[in-house]
XYZ file of N, CA and C in Angstrom:
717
model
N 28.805 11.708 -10.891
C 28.787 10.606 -11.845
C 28.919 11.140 -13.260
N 30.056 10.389 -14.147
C 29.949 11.186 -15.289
C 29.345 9.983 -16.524
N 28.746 10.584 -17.552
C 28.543 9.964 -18.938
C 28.613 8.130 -18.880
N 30.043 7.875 -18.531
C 30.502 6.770 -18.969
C 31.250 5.919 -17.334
N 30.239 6.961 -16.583
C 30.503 5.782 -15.375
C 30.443 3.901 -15.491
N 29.547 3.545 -16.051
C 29.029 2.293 -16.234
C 29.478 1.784 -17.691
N 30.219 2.642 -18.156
C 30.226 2.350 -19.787
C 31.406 1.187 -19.956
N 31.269 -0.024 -20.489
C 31.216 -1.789 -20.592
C 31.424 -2.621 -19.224
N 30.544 -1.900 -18.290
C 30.461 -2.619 -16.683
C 29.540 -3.577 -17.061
N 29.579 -4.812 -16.211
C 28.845 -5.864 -16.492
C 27.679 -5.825 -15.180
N 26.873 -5.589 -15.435
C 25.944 -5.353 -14.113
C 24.298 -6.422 -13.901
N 24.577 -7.225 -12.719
C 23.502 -7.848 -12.712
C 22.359 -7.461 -11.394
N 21.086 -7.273 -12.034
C 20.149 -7.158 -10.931
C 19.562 -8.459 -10.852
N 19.365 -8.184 -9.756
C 18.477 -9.985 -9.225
C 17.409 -9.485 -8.578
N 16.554 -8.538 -8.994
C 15.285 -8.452 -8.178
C 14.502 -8.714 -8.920
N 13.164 -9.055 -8.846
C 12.258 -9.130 -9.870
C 12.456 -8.635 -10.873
N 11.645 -9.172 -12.190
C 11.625 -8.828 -13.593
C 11.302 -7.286 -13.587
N 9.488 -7.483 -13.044
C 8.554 -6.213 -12.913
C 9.322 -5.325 -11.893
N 10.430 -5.365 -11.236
C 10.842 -4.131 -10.698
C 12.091 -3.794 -10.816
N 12.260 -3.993 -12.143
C 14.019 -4.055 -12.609
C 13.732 -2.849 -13.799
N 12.513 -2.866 -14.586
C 12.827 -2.612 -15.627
C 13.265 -0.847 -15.497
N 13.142 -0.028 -14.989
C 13.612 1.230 -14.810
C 14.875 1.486 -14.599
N 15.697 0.771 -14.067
C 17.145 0.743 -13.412
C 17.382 0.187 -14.489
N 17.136 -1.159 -15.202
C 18.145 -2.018 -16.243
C 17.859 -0.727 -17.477
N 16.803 0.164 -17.544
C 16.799 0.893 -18.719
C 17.914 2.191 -18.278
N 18.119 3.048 -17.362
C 19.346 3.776 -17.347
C 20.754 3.255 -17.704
N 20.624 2.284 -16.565
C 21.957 1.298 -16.387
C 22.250 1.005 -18.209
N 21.205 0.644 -18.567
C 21.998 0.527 -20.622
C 22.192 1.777 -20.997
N 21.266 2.707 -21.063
C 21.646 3.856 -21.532
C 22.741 4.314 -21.051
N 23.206 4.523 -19.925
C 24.788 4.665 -19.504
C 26.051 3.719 -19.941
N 25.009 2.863 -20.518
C 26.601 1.762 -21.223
C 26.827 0.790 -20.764
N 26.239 0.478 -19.962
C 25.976 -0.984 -18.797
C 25.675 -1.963 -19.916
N 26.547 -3.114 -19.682
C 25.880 -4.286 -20.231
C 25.133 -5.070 -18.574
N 23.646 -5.170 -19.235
C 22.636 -5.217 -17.651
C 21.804 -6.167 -18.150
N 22.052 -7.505 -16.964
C 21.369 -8.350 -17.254
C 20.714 -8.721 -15.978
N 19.082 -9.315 -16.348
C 18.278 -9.759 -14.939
C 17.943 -10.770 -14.604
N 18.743 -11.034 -13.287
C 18.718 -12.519 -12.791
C 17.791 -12.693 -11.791
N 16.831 -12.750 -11.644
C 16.017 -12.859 -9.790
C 16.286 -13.765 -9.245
N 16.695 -13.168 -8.087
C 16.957 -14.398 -6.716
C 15.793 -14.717 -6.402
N 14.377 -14.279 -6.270
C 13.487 -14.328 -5.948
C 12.152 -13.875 -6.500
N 11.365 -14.419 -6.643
C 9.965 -14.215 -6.871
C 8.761 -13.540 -6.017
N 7.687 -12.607 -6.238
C 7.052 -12.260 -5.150
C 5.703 -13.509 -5.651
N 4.928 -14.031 -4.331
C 3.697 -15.079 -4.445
C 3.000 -14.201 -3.627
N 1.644 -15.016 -3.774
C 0.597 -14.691 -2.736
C 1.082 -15.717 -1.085
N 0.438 -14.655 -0.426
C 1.055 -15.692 0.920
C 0.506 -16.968 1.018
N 0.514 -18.014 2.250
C 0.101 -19.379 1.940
C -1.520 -18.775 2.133
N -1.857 -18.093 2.770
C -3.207 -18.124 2.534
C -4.164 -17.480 1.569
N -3.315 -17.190 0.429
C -4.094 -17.114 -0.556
C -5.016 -15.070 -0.734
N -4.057 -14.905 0.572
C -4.319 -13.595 0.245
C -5.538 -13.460 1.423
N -6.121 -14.139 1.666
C -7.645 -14.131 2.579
C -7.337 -12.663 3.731
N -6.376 -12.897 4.342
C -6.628 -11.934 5.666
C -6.438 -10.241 4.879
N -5.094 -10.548 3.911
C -5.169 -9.009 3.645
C -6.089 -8.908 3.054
N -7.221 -9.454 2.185
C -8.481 -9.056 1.197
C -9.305 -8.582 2.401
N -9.594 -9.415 3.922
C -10.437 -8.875 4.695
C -9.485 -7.427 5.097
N -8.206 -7.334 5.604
C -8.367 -6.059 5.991
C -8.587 -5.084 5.124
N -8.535 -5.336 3.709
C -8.325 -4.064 2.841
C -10.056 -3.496 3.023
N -10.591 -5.024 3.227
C -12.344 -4.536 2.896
C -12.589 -3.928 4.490
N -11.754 -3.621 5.343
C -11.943 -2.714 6.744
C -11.124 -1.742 6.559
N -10.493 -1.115 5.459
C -9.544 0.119 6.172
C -9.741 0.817 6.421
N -11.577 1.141 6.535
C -11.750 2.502 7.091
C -11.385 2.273 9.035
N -11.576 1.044 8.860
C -11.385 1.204 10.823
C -9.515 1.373 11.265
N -8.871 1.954 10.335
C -7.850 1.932 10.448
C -7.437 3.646 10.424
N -6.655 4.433 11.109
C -6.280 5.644 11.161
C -5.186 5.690 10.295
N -4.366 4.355 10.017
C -2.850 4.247 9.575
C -2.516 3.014 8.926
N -1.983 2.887 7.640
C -1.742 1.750 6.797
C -0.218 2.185 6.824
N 0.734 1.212 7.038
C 1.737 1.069 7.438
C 2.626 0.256 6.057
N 3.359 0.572 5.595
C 3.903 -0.346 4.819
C 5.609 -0.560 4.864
N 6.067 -1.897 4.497
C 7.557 -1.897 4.787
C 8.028 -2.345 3.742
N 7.768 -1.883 2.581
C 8.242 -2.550 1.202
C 7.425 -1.799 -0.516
N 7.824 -1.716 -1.231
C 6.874 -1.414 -2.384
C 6.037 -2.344 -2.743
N 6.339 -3.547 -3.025
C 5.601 -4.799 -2.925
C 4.331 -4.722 -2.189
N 4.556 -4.669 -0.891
C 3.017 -4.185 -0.249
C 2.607 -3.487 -0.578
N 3.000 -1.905 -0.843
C 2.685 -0.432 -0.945
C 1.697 -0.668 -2.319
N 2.112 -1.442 -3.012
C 1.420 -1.769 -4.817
C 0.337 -2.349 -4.442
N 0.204 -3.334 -3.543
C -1.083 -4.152 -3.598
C -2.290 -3.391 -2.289
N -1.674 -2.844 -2.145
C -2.609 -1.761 -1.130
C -3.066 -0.893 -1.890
N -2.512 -0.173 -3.082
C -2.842 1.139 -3.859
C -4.535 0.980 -4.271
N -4.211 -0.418 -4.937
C -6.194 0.007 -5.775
C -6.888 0.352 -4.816
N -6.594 -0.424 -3.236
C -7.521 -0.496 -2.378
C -8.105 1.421 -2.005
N -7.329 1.962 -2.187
C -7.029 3.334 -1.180
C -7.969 4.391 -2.544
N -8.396 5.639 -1.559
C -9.539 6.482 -2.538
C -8.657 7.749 -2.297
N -8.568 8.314 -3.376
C -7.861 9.772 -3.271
C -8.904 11.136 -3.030
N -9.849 10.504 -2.434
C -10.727 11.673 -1.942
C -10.701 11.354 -0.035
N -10.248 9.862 0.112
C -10.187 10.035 1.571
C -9.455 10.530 2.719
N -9.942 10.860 3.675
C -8.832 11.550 4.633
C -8.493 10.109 5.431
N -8.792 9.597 5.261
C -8.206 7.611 6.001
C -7.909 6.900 5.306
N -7.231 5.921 5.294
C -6.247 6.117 6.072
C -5.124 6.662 5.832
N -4.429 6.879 6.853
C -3.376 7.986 6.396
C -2.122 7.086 5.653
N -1.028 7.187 5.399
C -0.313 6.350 4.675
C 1.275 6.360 5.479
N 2.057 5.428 5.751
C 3.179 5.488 5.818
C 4.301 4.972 5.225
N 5.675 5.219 5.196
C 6.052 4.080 4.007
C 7.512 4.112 4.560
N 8.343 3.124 4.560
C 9.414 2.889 5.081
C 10.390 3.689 4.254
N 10.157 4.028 2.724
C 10.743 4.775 2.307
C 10.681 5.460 1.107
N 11.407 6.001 -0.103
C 11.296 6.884 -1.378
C 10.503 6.377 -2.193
N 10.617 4.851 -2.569
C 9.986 3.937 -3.634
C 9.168 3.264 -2.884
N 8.790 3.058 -1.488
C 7.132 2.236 -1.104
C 6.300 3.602 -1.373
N 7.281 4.879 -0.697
C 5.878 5.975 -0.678
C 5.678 6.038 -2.410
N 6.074 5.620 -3.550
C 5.767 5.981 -4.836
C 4.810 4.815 -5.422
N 5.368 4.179 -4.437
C 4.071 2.825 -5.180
C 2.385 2.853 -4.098
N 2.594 3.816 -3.238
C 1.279 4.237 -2.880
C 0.324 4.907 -3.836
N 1.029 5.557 -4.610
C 0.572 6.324 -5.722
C -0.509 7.284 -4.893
N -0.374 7.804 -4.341
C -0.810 8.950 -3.294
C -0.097 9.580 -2.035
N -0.417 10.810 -2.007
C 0.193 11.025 -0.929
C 0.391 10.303 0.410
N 1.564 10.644 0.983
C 1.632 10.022 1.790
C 2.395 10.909 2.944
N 1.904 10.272 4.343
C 1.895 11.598 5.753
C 3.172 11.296 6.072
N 3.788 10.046 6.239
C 4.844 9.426 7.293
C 6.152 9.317 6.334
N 7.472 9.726 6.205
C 8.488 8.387 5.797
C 9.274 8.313 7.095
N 10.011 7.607 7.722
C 11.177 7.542 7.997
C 11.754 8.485 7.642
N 13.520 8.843 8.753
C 14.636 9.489 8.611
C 15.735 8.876 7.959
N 15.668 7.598 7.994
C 16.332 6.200 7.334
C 15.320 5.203 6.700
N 15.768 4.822 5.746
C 14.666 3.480 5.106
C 14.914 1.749 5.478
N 14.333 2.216 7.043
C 14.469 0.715 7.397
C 13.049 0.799 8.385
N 13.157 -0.197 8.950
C 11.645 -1.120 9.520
C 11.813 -0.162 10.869
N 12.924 -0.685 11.256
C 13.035 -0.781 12.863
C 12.600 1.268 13.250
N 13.509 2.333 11.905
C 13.342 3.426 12.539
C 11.897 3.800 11.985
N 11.209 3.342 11.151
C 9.699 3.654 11.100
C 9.135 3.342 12.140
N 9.298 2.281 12.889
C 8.455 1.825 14.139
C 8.821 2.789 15.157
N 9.934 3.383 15.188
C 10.619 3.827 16.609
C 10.544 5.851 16.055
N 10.016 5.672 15.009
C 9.793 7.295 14.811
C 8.244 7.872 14.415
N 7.601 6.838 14.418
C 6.324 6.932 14.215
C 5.269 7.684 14.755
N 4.642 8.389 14.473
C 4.021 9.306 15.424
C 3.206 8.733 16.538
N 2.760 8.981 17.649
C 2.289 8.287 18.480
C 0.831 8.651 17.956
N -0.002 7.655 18.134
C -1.835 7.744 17.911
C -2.124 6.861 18.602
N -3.486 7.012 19.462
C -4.676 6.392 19.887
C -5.400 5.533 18.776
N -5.655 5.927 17.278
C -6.010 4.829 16.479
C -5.034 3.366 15.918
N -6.166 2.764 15.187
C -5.929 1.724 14.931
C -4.267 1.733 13.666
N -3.926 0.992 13.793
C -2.943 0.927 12.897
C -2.400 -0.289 11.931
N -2.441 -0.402 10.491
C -2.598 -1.885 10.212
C -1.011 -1.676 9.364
N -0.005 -2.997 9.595
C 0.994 -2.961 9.071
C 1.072 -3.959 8.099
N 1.344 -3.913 6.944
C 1.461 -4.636 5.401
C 2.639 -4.728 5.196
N 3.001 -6.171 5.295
C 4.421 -6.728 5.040
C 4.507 -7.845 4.580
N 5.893 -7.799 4.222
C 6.088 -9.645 3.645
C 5.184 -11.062 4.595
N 4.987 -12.161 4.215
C 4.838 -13.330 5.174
C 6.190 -13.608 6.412
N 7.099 -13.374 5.589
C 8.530 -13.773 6.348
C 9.405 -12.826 6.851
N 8.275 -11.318 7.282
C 9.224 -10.753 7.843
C 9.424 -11.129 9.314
N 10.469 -10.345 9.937
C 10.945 -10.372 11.169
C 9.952 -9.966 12.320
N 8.767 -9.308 12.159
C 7.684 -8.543 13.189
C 8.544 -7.411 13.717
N 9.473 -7.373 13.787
C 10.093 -6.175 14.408
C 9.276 -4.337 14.432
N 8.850 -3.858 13.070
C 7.680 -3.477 13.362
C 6.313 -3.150 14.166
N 6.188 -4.555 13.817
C 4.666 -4.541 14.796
C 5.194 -4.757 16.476
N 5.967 -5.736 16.480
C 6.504 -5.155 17.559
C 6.996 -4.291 18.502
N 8.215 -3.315 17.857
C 8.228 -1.609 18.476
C 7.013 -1.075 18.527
N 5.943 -0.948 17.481
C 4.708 -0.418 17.351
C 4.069 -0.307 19.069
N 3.627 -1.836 19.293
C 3.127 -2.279 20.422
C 3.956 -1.929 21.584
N 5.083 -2.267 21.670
C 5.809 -1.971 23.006
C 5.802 -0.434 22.759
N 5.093 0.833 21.864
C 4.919 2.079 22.153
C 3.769 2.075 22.548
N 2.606 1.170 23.210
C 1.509 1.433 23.482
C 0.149 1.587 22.537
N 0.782 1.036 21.210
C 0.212 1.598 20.444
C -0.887 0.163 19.786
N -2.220 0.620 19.112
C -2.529 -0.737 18.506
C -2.571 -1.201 17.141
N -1.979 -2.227 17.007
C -1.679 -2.445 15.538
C -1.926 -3.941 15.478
N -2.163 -4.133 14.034
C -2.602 -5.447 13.574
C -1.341 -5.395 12.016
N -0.925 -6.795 12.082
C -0.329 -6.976 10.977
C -0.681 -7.835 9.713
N -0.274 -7.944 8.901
C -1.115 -9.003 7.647
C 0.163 -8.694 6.690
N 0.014 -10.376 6.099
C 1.117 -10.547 5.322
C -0.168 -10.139 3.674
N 0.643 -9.299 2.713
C -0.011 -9.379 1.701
C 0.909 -10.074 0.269
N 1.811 -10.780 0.929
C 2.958 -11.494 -0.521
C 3.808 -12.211 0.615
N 4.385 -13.072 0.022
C 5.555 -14.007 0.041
C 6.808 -14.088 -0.947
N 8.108 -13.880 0.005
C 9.411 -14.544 -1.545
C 9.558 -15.885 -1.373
N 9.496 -16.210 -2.562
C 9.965 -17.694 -2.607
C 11.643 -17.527 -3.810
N 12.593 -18.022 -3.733
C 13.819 -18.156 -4.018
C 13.545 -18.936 -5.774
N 13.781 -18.331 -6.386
C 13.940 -18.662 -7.823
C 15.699 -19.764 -8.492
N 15.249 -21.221 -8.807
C 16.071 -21.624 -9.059
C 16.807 -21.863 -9.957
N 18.265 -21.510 -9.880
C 19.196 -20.834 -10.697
C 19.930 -21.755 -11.548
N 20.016 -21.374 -13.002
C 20.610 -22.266 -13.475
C 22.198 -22.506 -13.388
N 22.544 -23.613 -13.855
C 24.360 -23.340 -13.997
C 25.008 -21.826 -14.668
N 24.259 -21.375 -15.660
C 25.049 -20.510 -16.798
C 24.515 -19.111 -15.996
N 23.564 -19.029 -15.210
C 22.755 -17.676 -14.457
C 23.701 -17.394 -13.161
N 24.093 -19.206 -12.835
C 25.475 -18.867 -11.405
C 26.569 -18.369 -11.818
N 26.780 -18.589 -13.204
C 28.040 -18.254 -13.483
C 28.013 -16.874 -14.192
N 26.905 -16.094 -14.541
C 27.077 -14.857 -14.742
C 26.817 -13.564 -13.602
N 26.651 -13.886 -12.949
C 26.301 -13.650 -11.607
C 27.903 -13.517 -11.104
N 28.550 -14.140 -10.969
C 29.783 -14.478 -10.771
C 30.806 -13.680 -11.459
N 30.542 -13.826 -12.798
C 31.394 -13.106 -13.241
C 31.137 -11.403 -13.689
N 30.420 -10.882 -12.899
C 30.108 -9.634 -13.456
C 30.732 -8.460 -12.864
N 30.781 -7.635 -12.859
C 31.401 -6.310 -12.370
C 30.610 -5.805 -11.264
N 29.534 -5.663 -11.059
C 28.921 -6.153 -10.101
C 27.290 -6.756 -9.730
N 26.770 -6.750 -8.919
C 25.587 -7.683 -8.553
C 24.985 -6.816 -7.765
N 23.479 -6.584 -7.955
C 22.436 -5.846 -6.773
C 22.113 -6.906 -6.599
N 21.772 -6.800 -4.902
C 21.222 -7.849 -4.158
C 20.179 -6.995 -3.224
N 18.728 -6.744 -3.496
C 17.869 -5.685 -2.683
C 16.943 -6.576 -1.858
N 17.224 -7.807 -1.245
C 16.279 -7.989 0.101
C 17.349 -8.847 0.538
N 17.182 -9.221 2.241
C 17.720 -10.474 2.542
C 17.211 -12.158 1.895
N 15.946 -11.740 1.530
C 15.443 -12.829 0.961
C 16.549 -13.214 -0.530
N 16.940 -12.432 -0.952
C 17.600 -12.337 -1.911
C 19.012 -13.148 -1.411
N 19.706 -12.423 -1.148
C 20.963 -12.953 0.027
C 20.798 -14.131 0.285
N 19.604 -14.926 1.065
C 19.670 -16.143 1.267
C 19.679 -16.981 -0.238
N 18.649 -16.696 -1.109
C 18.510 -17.622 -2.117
C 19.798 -17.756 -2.719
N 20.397 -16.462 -2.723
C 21.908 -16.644 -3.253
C 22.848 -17.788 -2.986
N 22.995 -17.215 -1.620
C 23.936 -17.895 -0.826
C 23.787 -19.507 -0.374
N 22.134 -20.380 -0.209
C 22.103 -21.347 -0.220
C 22.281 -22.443 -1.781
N 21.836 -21.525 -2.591
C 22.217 -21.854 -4.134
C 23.411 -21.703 -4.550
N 24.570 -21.052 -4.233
C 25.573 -20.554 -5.027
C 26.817 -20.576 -3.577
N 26.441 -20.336 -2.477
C 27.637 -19.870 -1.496
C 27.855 -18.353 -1.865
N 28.424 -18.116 -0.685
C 28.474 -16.140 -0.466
C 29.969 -15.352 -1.730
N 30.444 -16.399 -2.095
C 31.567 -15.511 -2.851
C 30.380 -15.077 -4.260
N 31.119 -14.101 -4.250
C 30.858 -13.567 -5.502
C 31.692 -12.445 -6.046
N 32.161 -12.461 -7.628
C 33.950 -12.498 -7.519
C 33.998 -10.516 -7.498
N 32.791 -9.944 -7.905
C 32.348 -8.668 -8.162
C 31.941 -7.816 -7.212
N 31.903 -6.611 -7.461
C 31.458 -5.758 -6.088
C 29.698 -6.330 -5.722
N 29.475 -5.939 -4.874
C 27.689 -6.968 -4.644
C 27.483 -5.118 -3.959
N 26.131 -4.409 -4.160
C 25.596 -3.583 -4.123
C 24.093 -4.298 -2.889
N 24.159 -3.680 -2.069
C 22.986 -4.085 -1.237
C 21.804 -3.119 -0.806
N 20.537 -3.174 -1.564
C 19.387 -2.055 -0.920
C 19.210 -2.378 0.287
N 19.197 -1.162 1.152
C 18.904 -1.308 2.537
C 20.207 -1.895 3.815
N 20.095 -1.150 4.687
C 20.464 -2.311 5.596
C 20.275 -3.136 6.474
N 18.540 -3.312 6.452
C 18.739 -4.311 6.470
C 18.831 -6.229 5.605
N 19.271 -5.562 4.236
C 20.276 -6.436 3.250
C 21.288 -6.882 3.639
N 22.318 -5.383 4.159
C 23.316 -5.636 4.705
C 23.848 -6.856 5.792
N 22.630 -6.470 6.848
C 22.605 -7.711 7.492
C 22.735 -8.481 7.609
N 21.814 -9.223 6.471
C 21.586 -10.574 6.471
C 23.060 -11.272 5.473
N 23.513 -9.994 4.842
C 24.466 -10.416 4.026
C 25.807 -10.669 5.248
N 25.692 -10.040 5.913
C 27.071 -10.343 6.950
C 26.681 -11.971 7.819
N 25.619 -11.733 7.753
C 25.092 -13.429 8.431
C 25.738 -14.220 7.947
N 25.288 -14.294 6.249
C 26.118 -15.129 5.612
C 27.264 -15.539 5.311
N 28.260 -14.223 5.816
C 29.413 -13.800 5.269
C 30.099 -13.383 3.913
N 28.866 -12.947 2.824
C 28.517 -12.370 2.310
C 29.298 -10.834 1.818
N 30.220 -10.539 1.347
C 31.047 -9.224 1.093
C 30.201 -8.093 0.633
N 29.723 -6.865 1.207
C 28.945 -5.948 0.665
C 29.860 -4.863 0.126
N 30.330 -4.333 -1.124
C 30.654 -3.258 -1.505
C 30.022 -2.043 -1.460
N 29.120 -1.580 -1.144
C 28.319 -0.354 -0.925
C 26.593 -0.765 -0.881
N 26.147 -0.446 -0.178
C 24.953 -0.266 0.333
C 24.141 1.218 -0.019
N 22.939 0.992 -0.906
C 21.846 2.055 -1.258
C 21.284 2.133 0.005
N 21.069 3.719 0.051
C 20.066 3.620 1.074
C 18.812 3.838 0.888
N 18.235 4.211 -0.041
C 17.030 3.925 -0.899
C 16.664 2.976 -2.146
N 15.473 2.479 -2.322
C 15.661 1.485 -3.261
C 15.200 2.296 -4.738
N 15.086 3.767 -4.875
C 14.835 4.293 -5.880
C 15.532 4.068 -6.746
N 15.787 3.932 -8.143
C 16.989 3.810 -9.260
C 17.817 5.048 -8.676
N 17.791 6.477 -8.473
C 18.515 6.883 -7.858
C 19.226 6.975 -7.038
N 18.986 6.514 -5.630
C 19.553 5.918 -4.521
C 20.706 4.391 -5.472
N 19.762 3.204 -5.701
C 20.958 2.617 -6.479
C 22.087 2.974 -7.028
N 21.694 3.860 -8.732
C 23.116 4.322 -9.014
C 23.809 5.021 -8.479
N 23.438 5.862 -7.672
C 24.699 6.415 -6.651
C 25.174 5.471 -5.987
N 24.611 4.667 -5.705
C 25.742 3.424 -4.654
C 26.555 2.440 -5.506
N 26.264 2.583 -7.095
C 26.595 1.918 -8.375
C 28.032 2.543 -8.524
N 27.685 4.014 -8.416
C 28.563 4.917 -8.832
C 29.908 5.037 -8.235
N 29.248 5.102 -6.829
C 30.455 4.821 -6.080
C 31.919 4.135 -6.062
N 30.750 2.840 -6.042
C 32.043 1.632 -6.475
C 32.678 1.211 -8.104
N 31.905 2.308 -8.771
C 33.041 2.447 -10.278
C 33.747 3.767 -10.267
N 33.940 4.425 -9.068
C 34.559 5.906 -9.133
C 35.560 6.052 -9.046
């Protein structure tokens, strides 16, 4: 990547405000005109948070805190003591293990759900998995069909942020668009329809996914959601 990869690219992120601001600050310094649109919002789940507040106040009966997102990984952190040997930590990938803000035992070989569940070390203890309200269970599922015991708890919800006329139309017209969850993808696509006239950048695959559901055009796919992982997949498609 050189100097002026990005230099007068029109680049829109749509992830949260609070998890944009590191990427929209390179992305300018490289010359990016970078603007932030969220497809989505993170909430407390419908219940107000109740089950994850009880498990956090049990994690010692837990060998393994499991996480599939930074979002979780953040609201788990205060909970966790950097003098304990429990629970141990896992993280689907570069940026959940950084928002643990502690070490952490487990990542993945890939940063997705399905190969954390299916590469996971095998244990006799308890295991608690921290995820969206609306994920897929896929997780806790492989988990279990390895014999293994696990409990899940939603600690956040996306809810789809609604877009104005002049936000659809810059979105539209930009050089290109990050789109980093499927939750994202949908809010898009039921608000706006899947064209979008610019390259569309997708964290993860399973983004990808949900973006082909839609029919949805993906120009390159991050495979980490670090600002690094991004601009290399940024980079790509201005090379």
């Amino acid at each position: 990547m050189t100097d002026n990869t990005f230099s007068g690219k029109r680049i829109v992120i749509t992830r949260p405000r609070a998890q944009s601001k590191e990427l929209q600050h390179f992305l300018e310094k490289s010359g990016a005109a970078c603007a932030v649109i969220p497809l989505i919002n993170i909430a407390q789940p419908d219940d107000e948070g109740f089950a994850f507040e009880q498990a956090m106040r049990n994690l010692s009966d837990y060998e393994w805190v499991v996480c599939t997102s930074a979002n979780g990984a953040s609201r788990v952190a205060p909970y966790l003591s950097n003098s304990a040997t429990r629970p141990k930590l896992a993280a689907v990938g570069s940026a959940t293990a950084l928002a643990f803000a502690r070490e952490v035992e487990f990542v993945p070989s890939s940063a997705t759900g399905a190969l954390l569940a299916e590469e996971f070390p095998v244990t006799s203890g308890k295991i608690l998995v921290v995820q969206a309200q609306e994920t897929s269970g896929d997780v806790v599922r492989i988990l279990r069909d390895r014999n293994m015991d696990v409990d899940g708890v939603a600690a956040y919800k996306t809810v789809h942020c609604l877009l104005t006329d002049s936000q659809i139309a810059e979105i539209q017209s930009a050089d290109a668009v990050l789109v980093a969850s499927g939750s994202a993808v949908r809010s898009w696509c039921k608000q706006a329809g899947p064209e979008v006239n610019g390259k569309v950048i997708a964290i993860g695959e399973p983004t990808q996914r949900v973006a082909a559901e839609y029919g949805m055009t993906i120009s390159a796919v991050a495979r980490e959601a670090s600002t690094a992982g991004v601009v290399a997949a940024l980079a790509g498609v201005f090379a």
